[in-house]
Coordinates of N, CA and C in Angstrom, one line a residue:
X1 N 30.5 -52.2 -30.3 CA 29.9 -51.3 -31.1 C 30.8 -50.0 -31.0
X2 N 31.3 -49.5 -32.1 CA 32.0 -48.3 -32.2 C 33.0 -48.1 -31.1
X3 N 33.6 -49.2 -30.6 CA 34.6 -49.0 -29.5 C 34.0 -48.8 -28.1
X4 N 32.8 -48.9 -28.0 CA 32.1 -48.6 -26.7 C 32.0 -50.0 -26.0
X5 N 32.4 -50.0 -24.8 CA 32.4 -51.2 -24.0 C 31.0 -51.7 -23.8
X6 N 30.8 -53.1 -23.7 CA 29.4 -53.6 -23.3 C 28.9 -53.2 -22.1
X7 N 29.9 -52.8 -21.2 CA 29.5 -52.5 -19.7 C 28.6 -51.2 -19.9
X8 N 28.8 -50.4 -20.8 CA 28.1 -49.1 -21.1 C 26.5 -49.4 -21.1
X9 N 26.1 -50.6 -21.6 CA 24.8 -51.0 -21.9 C 24.2 -51.9 -20.8
X10 N 25.0 -52.2 -19.8 CA 24.6 -53.1 -18.8 C 23.6 -52.3 -17.7
X11 N 22.6 -52.9 -17.4 CA 21.6 -52.1 -16.4 C 22.2 -52.4 -15.0
X12 N 22.4 -51.2 -14.3 CA 23.0 -51.2 -13.0 C 21.9 -51.3 -11.9
X13 N 22.2 -51.4 -10.7 CA 21.3 -51.5 -9.5 C 20.3 -50.4 -9.6
X14 N 20.6 -49.3 -10.1 CA 19.5 -48.2 -10.0 C 18.4 -48.5 -11.1
X15 N 18.7 -49.4 -12.0 CA 17.7 -49.8 -13.0 C 17.9 -49.1 -14.3
X16 N 19.1 -48.4 -14.4 CA 19.5 -47.9 -15.7 C 20.9 -48.1 -16.1
X17 N 21.0 -48.3 -17.4 CA 22.4 -48.4 -17.9 C 23.0 -46.9 -18.2
X18 N 24.2 -46.9 -18.3 CA 24.8 -45.6 -18.6 C 24.4 -45.2 -20.1
X19 N 24.1 -46.0 -20.9 CA 23.5 -45.5 -22.3 C 22.2 -45.0 -22.0
X20 N 21.3 -45.6 -21.2 CA 19.9 -45.0 -21.0 C 20.0 -43.8 -20.3
X21 N 20.9 -43.6 -19.3 CA 21.1 -42.3 -18.6 C 21.5 -41.2 -19.6
X22 N 22.6 -41.5 -20.5 CA 23.0 -40.5 -21.4 C 21.8 -40.0 -22.3
X23 N 21.1 -41.1 -22.8 CA 19.9 -40.8 -23.7 C 18.8 -39.9 -23.0
X24 N 18.6 -40.2 -21.6 CA 17.7 -39.4 -20.9 C 18.2 -38.0 -20.7
X25 N 19.4 -37.8 -20.3 CA 20.0 -36.5 -20.3 C 19.9 -35.7 -21.6
X26 N 20.3 -36.3 -22.6 CA 20.2 -35.6 -24.0 C 18.8 -35.3 -24.4
X27 N 18.0 -36.3 -24.1 CA 16.4 -36.0 -24.4 C 15.9 -34.8 -23.6
X28 N 16.4 -34.8 -22.3 CA 15.9 -33.7 -21.5 C 16.4 -32.3 -22.0
X29 N 17.7 -32.3 -22.4 CA 18.3 -31.0 -22.9 C 17.6 -30.8 -24.4
X30 N 17.4 -31.7 -25.1 CA 16.6 -31.4 -26.3 C 15.1 -30.9 -26.1
X31 N 14.5 -31.6 -25.2 CA 13.2 -31.0 -24.9 C 13.2 -29.7 -24.3
X32 N 14.1 -29.3 -23.4 CA 14.2 -27.9 -22.9 C 14.6 -26.9 -24.0
X33 N 15.3 -27.3 -24.9 CA 15.8 -26.4 -26.1 C 14.5 -26.1 -26.9
X34 N 13.8 -27.2 -27.2 CA 12.5 -27.0 -28.1 C 11.6 -26.1 -27.3
X35 N 11.3 -26.4 -26.0 CA 10.3 -25.6 -25.3 C 10.8 -24.1 -25.1
X36 N 12.1 -23.9 -25.0 CA 12.6 -22.6 -24.8 C 12.7 -21.8 -26.0
X37 N 12.7 -22.5 -27.2 CA 13.0 -22.0 -28.5 C 12.1 -20.6 -28.9
X38 N 10.7 -20.7 -28.6 CA 10.0 -19.6 -29.0 C 10.5 -18.2 -28.3
X39 N 10.9 -18.4 -26.9 CA 11.4 -17.2 -26.2 C 12.7 -16.7 -26.9
X40 N 13.6 -17.7 -27.2 CA 14.8 -17.3 -27.7 C 14.6 -16.7 -29.2
X41 N 13.7 -17.3 -30.0 CA 13.5 -16.7 -31.3 C 12.9 -15.3 -31.1
X42 N 11.9 -15.0 -30.2 CA 11.4 -13.7 -30.1 C 12.5 -12.8 -29.6
X43 N 13.3 -13.2 -28.6 CA 14.5 -12.2 -28.2 C 15.3 -11.9 -29.4
X44 N 15.6 -12.9 -30.3 CA 16.5 -12.5 -31.4 C 15.8 -11.6 -32.5
X45 N 14.4 -11.9 -32.5 CA 13.7 -10.9 -33.4 C 13.8 -9.5 -33.0
X46 N 13.6 -9.3 -31.7 CA 13.6 -8.0 -31.0 C 15.0 -7.4 -31.4
X47 N 16.1 -8.2 -31.2 CA 17.3 -7.6 -31.3 C 17.6 -7.3 -32.9
X48 N 17.0 -8.1 -33.8 CA 17.1 -7.8 -35.2 C 16.4 -6.5 -35.5
X49 N 15.2 -6.3 -35.0 CA 14.5 -5.1 -35.3 C 14.8 -3.9 -34.4
X50 N 16.0 -4.0 -33.5 CA 16.5 -2.9 -32.8 C 17.1 -1.8 -33.5
X51 N 17.4 -2.1 -34.7 CA 18.0 -1.0 -35.6 C 17.2 -0.9 -36.9
X52 N 17.1 0.3 -37.4 CA 16.4 0.6 -38.7 C 17.3 0.2 -39.9
X53 N 16.9 0.4 -41.1 CA 17.6 0.2 -42.3 C 19.0 0.9 -42.3
X54 N 18.9 2.2 -41.8 CA 20.1 3.0 -41.7 C 21.1 2.5 -40.7
X55 N 20.7 1.7 -39.8 CA 21.6 1.2 -38.7 C 21.4 2.0 -37.4
X56 N 20.4 2.9 -37.4 CA 20.3 3.6 -36.2 C 19.4 3.0 -35.2
X57 N 19.5 3.1 -33.9 CA 18.7 2.4 -32.9 C 17.4 2.7 -33.0
X58 N 16.4 1.8 -32.8 CA 14.9 2.1 -32.8 C 14.5 1.9 -31.5
X59 N 13.4 2.6 -31.0 CA 12.8 2.5 -29.8 C 12.4 1.1 -29.4
X60 N 12.8 0.6 -28.3 CA 12.6 -0.8 -27.9 C 11.1 -1.2 -28.1
X61 N 10.2 -0.3 -27.8 CA 8.8 -0.7 -28.0 C 8.3 -1.0 -29.3
X62 N 9.0 -0.3 -30.4 CA 8.7 -0.5 -31.7 C 9.4 -1.8 -32.1
X63 N 10.6 -2.2 -31.7 CA 11.2 -3.4 -32.0 C 10.3 -4.6 -31.5
X64 N 9.9 -4.5 -30.2 CA 9.0 -5.4 -29.6 C 7.7 -5.6 -30.6
X65 N 7.1 -4.5 -31.0 CA 5.9 -4.5 -31.7 C 6.1 -5.3 -33.1
X66 N 7.3 -5.0 -33.7 CA 7.6 -5.7 -34.9 C 7.7 -7.2 -34.8
X67 N 8.4 -7.6 -33.7 CA 8.6 -9.0 -33.3 C 7.3 -9.6 -33.0
X68 N 6.4 -9.0 -32.2 CA 5.1 -9.5 -32.0 C 4.3 -9.8 -33.3
X69 N 4.4 -8.8 -34.2 CA 3.6 -8.8 -35.5 C 4.1 -10.1 -36.2
X70 N 5.4 -10.4 -36.2 CA 5.8 -11.6 -36.8 C 5.3 -12.8 -36.2
X71 N 5.3 -12.9 -34.9 CA 4.7 -14.1 -34.2 C 3.3 -14.2 -34.3
X72 N 2.4 -13.2 -34.5 CA 1.1 -13.2 -34.7 C 0.8 -13.7 -36.2
X73 N 1.5 -13.2 -37.1 CA 1.3 -13.5 -38.5 C 1.8 -15.0 -38.8
X74 N 2.8 -15.4 -38.2 CA 3.4 -16.8 -38.4 C 3.8 -17.5 -37.1
X75 N 2.8 -18.0 -36.3 CA 3.2 -18.3 -35.0 C 4.1 -19.6 -34.9
X76 N 3.8 -20.5 -35.8 CA 4.5 -21.9 -35.7 C 5.9 -21.6 -36.2
X77 N 6.0 -21.1 -37.5 CA 7.4 -20.9 -38.0 C 8.2 -20.0 -37.2
X78 N 7.6 -19.0 -36.7 CA 8.4 -18.0 -35.8 C 9.0 -18.7 -34.6
X79 N 8.1 -19.5 -34.0 CA 8.4 -20.2 -32.7 C 9.5 -21.3 -33.0
X80 N 9.6 -21.9 -34.1 CA 10.5 -23.0 -34.3 C 11.7 -22.5 -35.2
X81 N 11.8 -21.2 -35.4 CA 12.9 -20.5 -36.1 C 14.2 -20.8 -35.4
X82 N 15.1 -21.4 -36.1 CA 16.4 -21.6 -35.6 C 16.6 -22.9 -34.5
X83 N 15.6 -23.6 -34.4 CA 15.5 -24.8 -33.5 C 16.6 -25.8 -34.1
X84 N 16.7 -26.1 -35.3 CA 17.6 -27.1 -35.8 C 19.0 -26.8 -35.4
X85 N 19.5 -25.6 -35.7 CA 20.9 -25.3 -35.3 C 21.1 -25.4 -33.7
X86 N 20.0 -25.1 -33.0 CA 20.2 -25.0 -31.5 C 20.3 -26.5 -31.1
X87 N 19.6 -27.4 -31.6 CA 19.6 -28.9 -31.3 C 20.9 -29.5 -31.8
X88 N 21.5 -29.1 -32.8 CA 22.8 -29.6 -33.2 C 23.8 -29.1 -32.1
X89 N 23.7 -27.9 -31.7 CA 24.6 -27.3 -30.7 C 24.4 -28.0 -29.3
X90 N 23.2 -28.4 -29.0 CA 22.9 -29.2 -27.8 C 23.8 -30.4 -27.8
X91 N 23.7 -31.1 -29.0 CA 24.5 -32.3 -29.2 C 26.0 -32.1 -29.0
X92 N 26.5 -31.1 -29.6 CA 28.0 -30.8 -29.5 C 28.4 -30.4 -28.1
X93 N 27.4 -29.7 -27.4 CA 27.8 -29.2 -26.1 C 27.5 -30.2 -25.0
X94 N 26.4 -31.0 -25.1 CA 26.0 -31.9 -24.0 C 26.6 -33.2 -24.0
X95 N 26.9 -33.8 -25.2 CA 27.4 -35.1 -25.3 C 28.8 -35.0 -24.7
X96 N 29.6 -34.3 -24.8 CA 31.0 -34.3 -24.1 C 30.7 -34.1 -22.6
X97 N 29.8 -33.2 -22.3 CA 29.6 -32.8 -20.8 C 29.0 -34.1 -20.1
X98 N 28.0 -34.6 -20.7 CA 27.3 -35.7 -19.9 C 28.2 -36.9 -20.1
X99 N 28.9 -37.1 -21.2 CA 29.8 -38.3 -21.3 C 31.0 -38.3 -20.3
X100 N 31.4 -37.1 -20.1 CA 32.6 -36.9 -19.0 C 32.1 -37.3 -17.6
X101 N 30.9 -36.8 -17.3 CA 30.3 -37.0 -16.0 C 29.9 -38.4 -15.9
X102 N 29.3 -39.1 -16.8 CA 29.0 -40.6 -16.7 C 30.3 -41.4 -16.7
X103 N 31.4 -41.0 -17.5 CA 32.6 -41.6 -17.5 C 33.2 -41.6 -16.1
X104 N 33.2 -40.4 -15.4 CA 33.7 -40.4 -14.0 C 32.9 -41.4 -13.1
X105 N 31.7 -41.4 -13.3 CA 30.8 -42.3 -12.4 C 31.2 -43.8 -12.7
X106 N 31.3 -44.0 -14.0 CA 31.7 -45.4 -14.4 C 33.1 -45.9 -13.9
X107 N 34.1 -45.0 -14.1 CA 35.4 -45.5 -13.7 C 35.6 -45.4 -12.1
X108 N 34.9 -44.5 -11.5 CA 35.0 -44.5 -10.0 C 34.2 -45.5 -9.4
X109 N 33.1 -46.0 -10.1 CA 32.3 -47.0 -9.6 C 31.6 -46.7 -8.3
X110 N 31.3 -45.5 -8.1 CA 30.7 -45.1 -6.7 C 29.2 -44.9 -6.9
X111 N 28.5 -45.4 -5.9 CA 27.1 -45.3 -5.8 C 26.4 -46.2 -6.7
X112 N 25.0 -46.2 -6.8 CA 24.3 -46.9 -7.7 C 23.9 -46.2 -8.8
X113 N 24.1 -44.9 -8.9 CA 23.6 -44.0 -10.1 C 24.6 -44.4 -11.3
X114 N 24.0 -44.5 -12.5 CA 24.7 -44.5 -13.7 C 25.6 -43.4 -14.0

């Protein structure tokens, strides 16, 4: 399948195949990204409201109040603002990282962990 060895899908002594381990790592990263997204979205809104229309800095308390008003008016959409691009970034960042780590483990054949 797509040039991936069948060995990638074989369940090891640990009870996981490397495919399952990679899926678990990516799922964990995606879950963390979705759960952290409201905090990230709030921080970005505060940064967005840190300057007024003229580009002059605004008091941080006012910027924070503006961001809180957005979250109170639209809690769901504000919390999930930007989650799509962040999840795509997780894929681009994590697949190579976890793939390399699992590749080392596969080629070195050390231990029981996939």
